[in-house]
Coordinates of C-alpha atoms in Angstrom, one line a residue:
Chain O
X426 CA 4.9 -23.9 -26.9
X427 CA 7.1 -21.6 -27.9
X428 CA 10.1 -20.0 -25.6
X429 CA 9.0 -15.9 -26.3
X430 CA 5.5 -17.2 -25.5
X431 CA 6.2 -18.4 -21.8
X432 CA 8.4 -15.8 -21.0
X433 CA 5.4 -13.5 -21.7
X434 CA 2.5 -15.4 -20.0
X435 CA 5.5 -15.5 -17.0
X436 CA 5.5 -11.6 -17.3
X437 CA 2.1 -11.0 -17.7
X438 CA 1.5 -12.9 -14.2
X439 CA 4.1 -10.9 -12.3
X440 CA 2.5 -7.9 -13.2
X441 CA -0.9 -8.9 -12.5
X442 CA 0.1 -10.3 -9.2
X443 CA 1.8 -7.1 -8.4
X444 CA -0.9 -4.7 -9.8
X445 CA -3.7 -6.7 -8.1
X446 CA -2.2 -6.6 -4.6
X447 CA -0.6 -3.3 -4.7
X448 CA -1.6 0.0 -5.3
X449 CA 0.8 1.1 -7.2
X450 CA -0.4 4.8 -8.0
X451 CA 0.7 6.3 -4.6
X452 CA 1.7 9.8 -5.5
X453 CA 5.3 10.5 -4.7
X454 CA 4.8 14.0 -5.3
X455 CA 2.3 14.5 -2.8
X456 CA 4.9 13.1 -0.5
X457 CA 7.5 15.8 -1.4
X458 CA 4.1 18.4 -0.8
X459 CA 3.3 16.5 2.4
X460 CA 6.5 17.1 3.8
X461 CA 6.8 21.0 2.3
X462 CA 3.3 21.5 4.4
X463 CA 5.0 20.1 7.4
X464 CA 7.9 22.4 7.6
X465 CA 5.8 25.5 7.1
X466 CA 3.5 24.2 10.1
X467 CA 6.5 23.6 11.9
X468 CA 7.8 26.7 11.0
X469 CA 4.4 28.6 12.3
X470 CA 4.5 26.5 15.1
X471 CA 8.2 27.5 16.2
X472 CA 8.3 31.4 15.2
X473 CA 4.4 31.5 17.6
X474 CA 6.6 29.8 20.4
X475 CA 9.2 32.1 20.2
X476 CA 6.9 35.0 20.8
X477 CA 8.0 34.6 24.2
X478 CA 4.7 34.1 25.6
X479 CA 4.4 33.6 29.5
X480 CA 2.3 30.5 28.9
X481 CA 4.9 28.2 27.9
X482 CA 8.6 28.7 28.3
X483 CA 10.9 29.0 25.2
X484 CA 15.0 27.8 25.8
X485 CA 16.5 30.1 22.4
X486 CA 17.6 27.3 19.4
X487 CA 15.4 23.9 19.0
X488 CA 15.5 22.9 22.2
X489 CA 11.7 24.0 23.3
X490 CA 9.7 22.7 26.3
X491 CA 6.1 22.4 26.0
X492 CA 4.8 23.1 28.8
X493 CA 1.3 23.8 28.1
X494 CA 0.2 23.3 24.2
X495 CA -1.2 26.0 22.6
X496 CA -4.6 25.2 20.8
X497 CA -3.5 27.1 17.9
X498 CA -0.4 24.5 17.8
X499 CA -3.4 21.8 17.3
X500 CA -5.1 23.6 14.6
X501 CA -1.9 24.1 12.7
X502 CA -1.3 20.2 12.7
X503 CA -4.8 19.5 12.1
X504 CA -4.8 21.6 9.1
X505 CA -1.3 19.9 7.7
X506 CA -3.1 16.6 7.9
X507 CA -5.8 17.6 6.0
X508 CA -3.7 19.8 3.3
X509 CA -1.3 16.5 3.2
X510 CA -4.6 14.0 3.0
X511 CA -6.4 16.1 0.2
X512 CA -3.6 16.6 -2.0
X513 CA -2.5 13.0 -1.7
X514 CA -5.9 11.4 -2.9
X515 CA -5.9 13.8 -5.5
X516 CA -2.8 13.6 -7.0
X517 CA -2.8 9.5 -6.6
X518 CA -6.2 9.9 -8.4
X519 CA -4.8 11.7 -11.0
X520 CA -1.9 9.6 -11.2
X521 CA -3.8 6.5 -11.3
X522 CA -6.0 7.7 -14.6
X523 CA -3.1 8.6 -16.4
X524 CA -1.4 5.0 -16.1
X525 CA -5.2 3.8 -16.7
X526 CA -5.4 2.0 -13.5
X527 CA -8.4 1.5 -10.9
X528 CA -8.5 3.8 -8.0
X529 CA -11.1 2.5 -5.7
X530 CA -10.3 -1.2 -6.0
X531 CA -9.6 -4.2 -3.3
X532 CA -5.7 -3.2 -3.1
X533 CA -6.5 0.7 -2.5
X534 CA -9.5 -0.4 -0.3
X535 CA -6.9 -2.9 2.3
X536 CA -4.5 0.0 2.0
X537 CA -6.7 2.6 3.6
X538 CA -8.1 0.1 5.9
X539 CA -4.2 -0.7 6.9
X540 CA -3.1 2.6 7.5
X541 CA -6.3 3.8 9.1
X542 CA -6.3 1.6 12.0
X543 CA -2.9 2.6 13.9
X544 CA -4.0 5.9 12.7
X545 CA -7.0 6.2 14.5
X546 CA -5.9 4.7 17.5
X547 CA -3.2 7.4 17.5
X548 CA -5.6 10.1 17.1
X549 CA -7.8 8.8 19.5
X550 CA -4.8 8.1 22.3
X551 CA -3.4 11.8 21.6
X552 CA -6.8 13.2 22.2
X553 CA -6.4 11.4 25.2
X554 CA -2.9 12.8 26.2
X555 CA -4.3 16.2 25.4
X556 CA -6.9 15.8 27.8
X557 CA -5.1 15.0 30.4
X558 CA -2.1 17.6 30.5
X559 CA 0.7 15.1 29.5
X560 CA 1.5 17.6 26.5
X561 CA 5.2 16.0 26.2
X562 CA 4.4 12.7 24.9
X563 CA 2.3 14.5 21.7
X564 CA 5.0 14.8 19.5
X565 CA 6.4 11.5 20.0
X566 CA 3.3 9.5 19.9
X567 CA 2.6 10.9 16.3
X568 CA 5.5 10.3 15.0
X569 CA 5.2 6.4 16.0
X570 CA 1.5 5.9 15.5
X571 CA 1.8 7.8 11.7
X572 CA 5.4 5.2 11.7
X573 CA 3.4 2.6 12.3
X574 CA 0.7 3.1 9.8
X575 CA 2.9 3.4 7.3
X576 CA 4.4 -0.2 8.5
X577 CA 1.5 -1.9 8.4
X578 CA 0.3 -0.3 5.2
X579 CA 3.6 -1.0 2.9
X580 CA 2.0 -4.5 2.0
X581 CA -0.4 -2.7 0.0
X582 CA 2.1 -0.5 -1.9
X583 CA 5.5 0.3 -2.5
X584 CA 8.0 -1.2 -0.5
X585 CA 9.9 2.2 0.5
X586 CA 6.8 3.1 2.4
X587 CA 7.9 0.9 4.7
X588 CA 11.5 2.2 5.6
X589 CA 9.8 5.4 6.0
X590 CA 7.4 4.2 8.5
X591 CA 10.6 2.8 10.7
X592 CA 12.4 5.8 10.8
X593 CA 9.7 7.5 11.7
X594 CA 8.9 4.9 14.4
X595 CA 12.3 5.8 15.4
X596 CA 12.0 9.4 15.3
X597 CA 9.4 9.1 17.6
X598 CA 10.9 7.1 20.1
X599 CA 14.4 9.4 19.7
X600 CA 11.5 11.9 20.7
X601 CA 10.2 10.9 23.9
X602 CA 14.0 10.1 25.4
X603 CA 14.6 13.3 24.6
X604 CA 11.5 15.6 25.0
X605 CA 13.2 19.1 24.4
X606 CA 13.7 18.3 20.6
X607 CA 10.0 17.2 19.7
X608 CA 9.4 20.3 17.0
X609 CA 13.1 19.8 15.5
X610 CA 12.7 16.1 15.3
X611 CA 8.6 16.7 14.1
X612 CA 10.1 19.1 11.1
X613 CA 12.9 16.0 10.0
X614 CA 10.0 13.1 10.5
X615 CA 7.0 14.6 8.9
X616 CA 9.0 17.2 6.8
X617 CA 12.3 16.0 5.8
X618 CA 11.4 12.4 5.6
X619 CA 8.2 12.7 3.3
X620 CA 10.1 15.0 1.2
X621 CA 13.3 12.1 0.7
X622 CA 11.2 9.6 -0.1
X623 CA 8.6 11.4 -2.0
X624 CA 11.6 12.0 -4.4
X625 CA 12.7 9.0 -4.5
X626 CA 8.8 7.4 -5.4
X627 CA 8.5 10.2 -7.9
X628 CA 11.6 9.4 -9.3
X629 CA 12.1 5.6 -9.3
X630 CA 7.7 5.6 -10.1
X631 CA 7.0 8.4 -12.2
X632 CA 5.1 10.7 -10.9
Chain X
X1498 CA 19.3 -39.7 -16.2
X1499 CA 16.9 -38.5 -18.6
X1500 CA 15.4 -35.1 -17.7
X1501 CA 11.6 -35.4 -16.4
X1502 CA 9.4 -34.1 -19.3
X1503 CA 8.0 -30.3 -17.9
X1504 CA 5.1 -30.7 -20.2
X1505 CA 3.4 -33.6 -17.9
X1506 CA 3.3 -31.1 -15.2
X1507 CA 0.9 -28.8 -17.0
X1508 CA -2.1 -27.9 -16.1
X1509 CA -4.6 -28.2 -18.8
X1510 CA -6.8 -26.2 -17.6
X1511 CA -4.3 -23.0 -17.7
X1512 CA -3.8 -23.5 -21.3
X1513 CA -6.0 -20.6 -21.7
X1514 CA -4.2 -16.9 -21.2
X1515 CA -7.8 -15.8 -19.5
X1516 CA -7.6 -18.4 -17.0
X1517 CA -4.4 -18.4 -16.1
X1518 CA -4.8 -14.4 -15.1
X1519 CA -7.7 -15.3 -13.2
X1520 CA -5.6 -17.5 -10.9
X1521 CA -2.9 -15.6 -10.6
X1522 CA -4.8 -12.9 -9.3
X1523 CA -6.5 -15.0 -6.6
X1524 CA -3.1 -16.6 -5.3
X1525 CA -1.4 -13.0 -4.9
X1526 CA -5.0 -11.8 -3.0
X1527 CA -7.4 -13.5 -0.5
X1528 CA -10.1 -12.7 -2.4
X1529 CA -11.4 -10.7 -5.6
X1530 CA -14.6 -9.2 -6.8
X1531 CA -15.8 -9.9 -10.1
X1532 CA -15.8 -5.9 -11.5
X1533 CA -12.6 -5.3 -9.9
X1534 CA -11.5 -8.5 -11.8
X1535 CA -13.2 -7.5 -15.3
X1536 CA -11.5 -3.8 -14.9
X1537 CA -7.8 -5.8 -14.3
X1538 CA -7.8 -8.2 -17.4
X1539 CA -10.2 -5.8 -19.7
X1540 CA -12.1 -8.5 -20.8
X1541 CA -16.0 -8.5 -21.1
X1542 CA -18.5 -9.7 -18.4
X1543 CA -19.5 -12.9 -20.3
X1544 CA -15.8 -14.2 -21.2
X1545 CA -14.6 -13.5 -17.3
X1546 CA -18.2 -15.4 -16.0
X1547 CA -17.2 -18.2 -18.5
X1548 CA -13.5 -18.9 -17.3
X1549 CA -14.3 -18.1 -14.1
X1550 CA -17.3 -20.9 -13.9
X1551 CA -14.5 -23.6 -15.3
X1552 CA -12.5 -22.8 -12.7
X1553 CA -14.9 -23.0 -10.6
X1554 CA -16.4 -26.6 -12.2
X1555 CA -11.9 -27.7 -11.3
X1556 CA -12.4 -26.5 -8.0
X1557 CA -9.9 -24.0 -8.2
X1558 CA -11.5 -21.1 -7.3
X1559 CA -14.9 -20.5 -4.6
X1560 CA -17.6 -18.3 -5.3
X1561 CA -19.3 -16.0 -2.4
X1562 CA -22.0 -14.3 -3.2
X1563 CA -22.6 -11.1 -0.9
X1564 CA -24.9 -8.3 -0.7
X1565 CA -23.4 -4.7 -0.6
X1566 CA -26.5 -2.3 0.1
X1567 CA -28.8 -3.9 -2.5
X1568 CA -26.1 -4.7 -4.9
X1569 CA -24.6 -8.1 -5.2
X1570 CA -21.3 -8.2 -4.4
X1571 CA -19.7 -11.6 -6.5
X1572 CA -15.9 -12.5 -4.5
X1573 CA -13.4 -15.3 -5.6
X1574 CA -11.2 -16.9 -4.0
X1575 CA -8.8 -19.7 -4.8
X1576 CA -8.6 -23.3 -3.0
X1577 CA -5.7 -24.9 -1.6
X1578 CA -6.2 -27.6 -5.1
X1579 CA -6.0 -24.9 -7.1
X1580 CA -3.1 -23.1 -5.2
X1581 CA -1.2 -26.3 -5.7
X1582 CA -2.3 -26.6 -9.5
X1583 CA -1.1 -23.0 -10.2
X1584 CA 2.1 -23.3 -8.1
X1585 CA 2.3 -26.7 -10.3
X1586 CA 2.2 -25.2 -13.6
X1587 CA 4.3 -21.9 -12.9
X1588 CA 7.1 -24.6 -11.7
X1589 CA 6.4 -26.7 -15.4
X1590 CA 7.0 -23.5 -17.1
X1591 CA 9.8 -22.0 -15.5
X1592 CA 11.8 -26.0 -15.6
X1593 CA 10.8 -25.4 -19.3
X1594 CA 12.8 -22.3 -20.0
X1595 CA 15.7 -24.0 -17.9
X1596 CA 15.7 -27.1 -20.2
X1597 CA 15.5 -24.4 -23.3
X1598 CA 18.6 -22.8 -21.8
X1599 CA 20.4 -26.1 -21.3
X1600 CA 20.4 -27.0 -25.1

């Protein structure tokens, strides 16, 4: 058997363990987007808050207690998500034809099912605090339910995913010491963050 | 002391490139389906069934045939023997290209 020979059947397994495990066409760009469509929301969010509305009661600078959430703050979250969800599948999609690999196989498949379980349970637990009036742990249960989606989804795809999801974990928990700060620390978890290492996928990636 | 001969450590039934993939693929995941499989390698339905049923004749791989709707739904998955065999060979090769190096 010849030396060159090996070292390419050696190769060839590698990649086919990685590609077959991994899906490897996450989008970094729709990362950087993600994070863009976060600090607009946040933006929105923050300049509505200021309008010195008797209903909740506005400290000038960051520091902004919630006391009673406006549904319009909901809405403008809600409509992030989906912006951030749409453009991710299709950019990944589009990603994943040009490098001529599958999109809808059994690494894509675990990686949805991975993320979408902390994910819902989040949703459905915020619904919860919502209902119940305890508007100040909102902020910071998003930021470590969306943490720890990314955690247990980084098996299934690049390994940077998963230092994103603890910082965000951390974020979150930084959030509900200090309760003042959720919209600052919302804008540098969901904004700044997704747009760092949406960079750094798109540039160490392609794409 | 004489260095062990790598070669006796190969596993025949890997010679072949096809085969070889096929394991691969099934150690790195718990299981596989057989289109997701044929869309990985690009080969064609009949050379994929073919390897796959001598790997299956080694037991080194399980079929398990499932229903999805009305479609079937063919998954692979290795077996501890052929977990062992594939770990077996890898290690062959890679003491190989250490011996190469040696010279």
């Amino acid at each position: 058997m010849e030396e060159k020979q090996i070292h390419d059947d050696l190769a060839s397994i590698r990649s086919l363990m990685e590609r077959s495990s991994k899906f490897i066409s996450l989008s970094g760009l729709s990362g950087v987007l993600a994070g863009v469509y976060a600090l607009i929301g946040v933006c929105i969010i923050y300049f509505k808050l200021s309008g010195a509305n008797t209903a909740y009661s506005v400290i000038p600078g960051w520091h902004t207690i919630i006391y009673y959430l406006p549904s319009s703050t909901i809405w403008i979250a809600i409509g992030v998500l989906i912006a951030s969800v749409v453009t991710c599948v299709v950019l990944s999609t589009y990603k994943a034809k040009r490098k001529g690999q599958q999109v809808w196989g059994p690494a894509s498949k675990a990686l949805l099912f991975n993320i979408s379980v902390p994910l819902l349970a989040g949703g459905l637990f915020i619904i919860i605090l919502l209902g119940r009036g305890i508007f100040e742990f909102v902020i910071p249960s998003s930021l470590i339910f969306y943490g720890l989606a990314l955690v247990s989804a980084s098996n299934y795809t690049f390994g940077v995913v998963k230092y994103l999801g603890i910082l965000q974990i951390a974020l979150g928990l930084i959030a509900a010491l200090l309760p003042g700060y959720g919209l600052l620390l919302w804008a540098l978890g969901f904004g700044v963050l997704h747009i760092v290492y949406g960079s750094i996928m798109y540039f160490k990636y392609g794409g | 002391m004489a260095a062990k001969n790598p070669f006796e450590n190969l596993d025949k039934a890997f010679e072949n490139r096809v085969r070889l993939q096929i394991m691969s693929v099934l150690v790195a995941n718990e299981r596989y389906d057989f289109n997701s499989l044929k869309e990985l390698l690009s080969i064609t339905d009949g050379n994929l069934a073919s390897h796959l049923k001598a790997l299956e004749k080694d037991e080194y791989i399980v079929v398990n045939k499932t229903f999805v709707g009305r479609k079937p739904n063919t998954n692979y998955a290795a077996t501890e023997k052929g977990k062992k065999a594939f770990k077996q060979h890898i290690d062959a090769l890679d003491q190989f290209l250490k011996l190469q190096r040696g010279k």
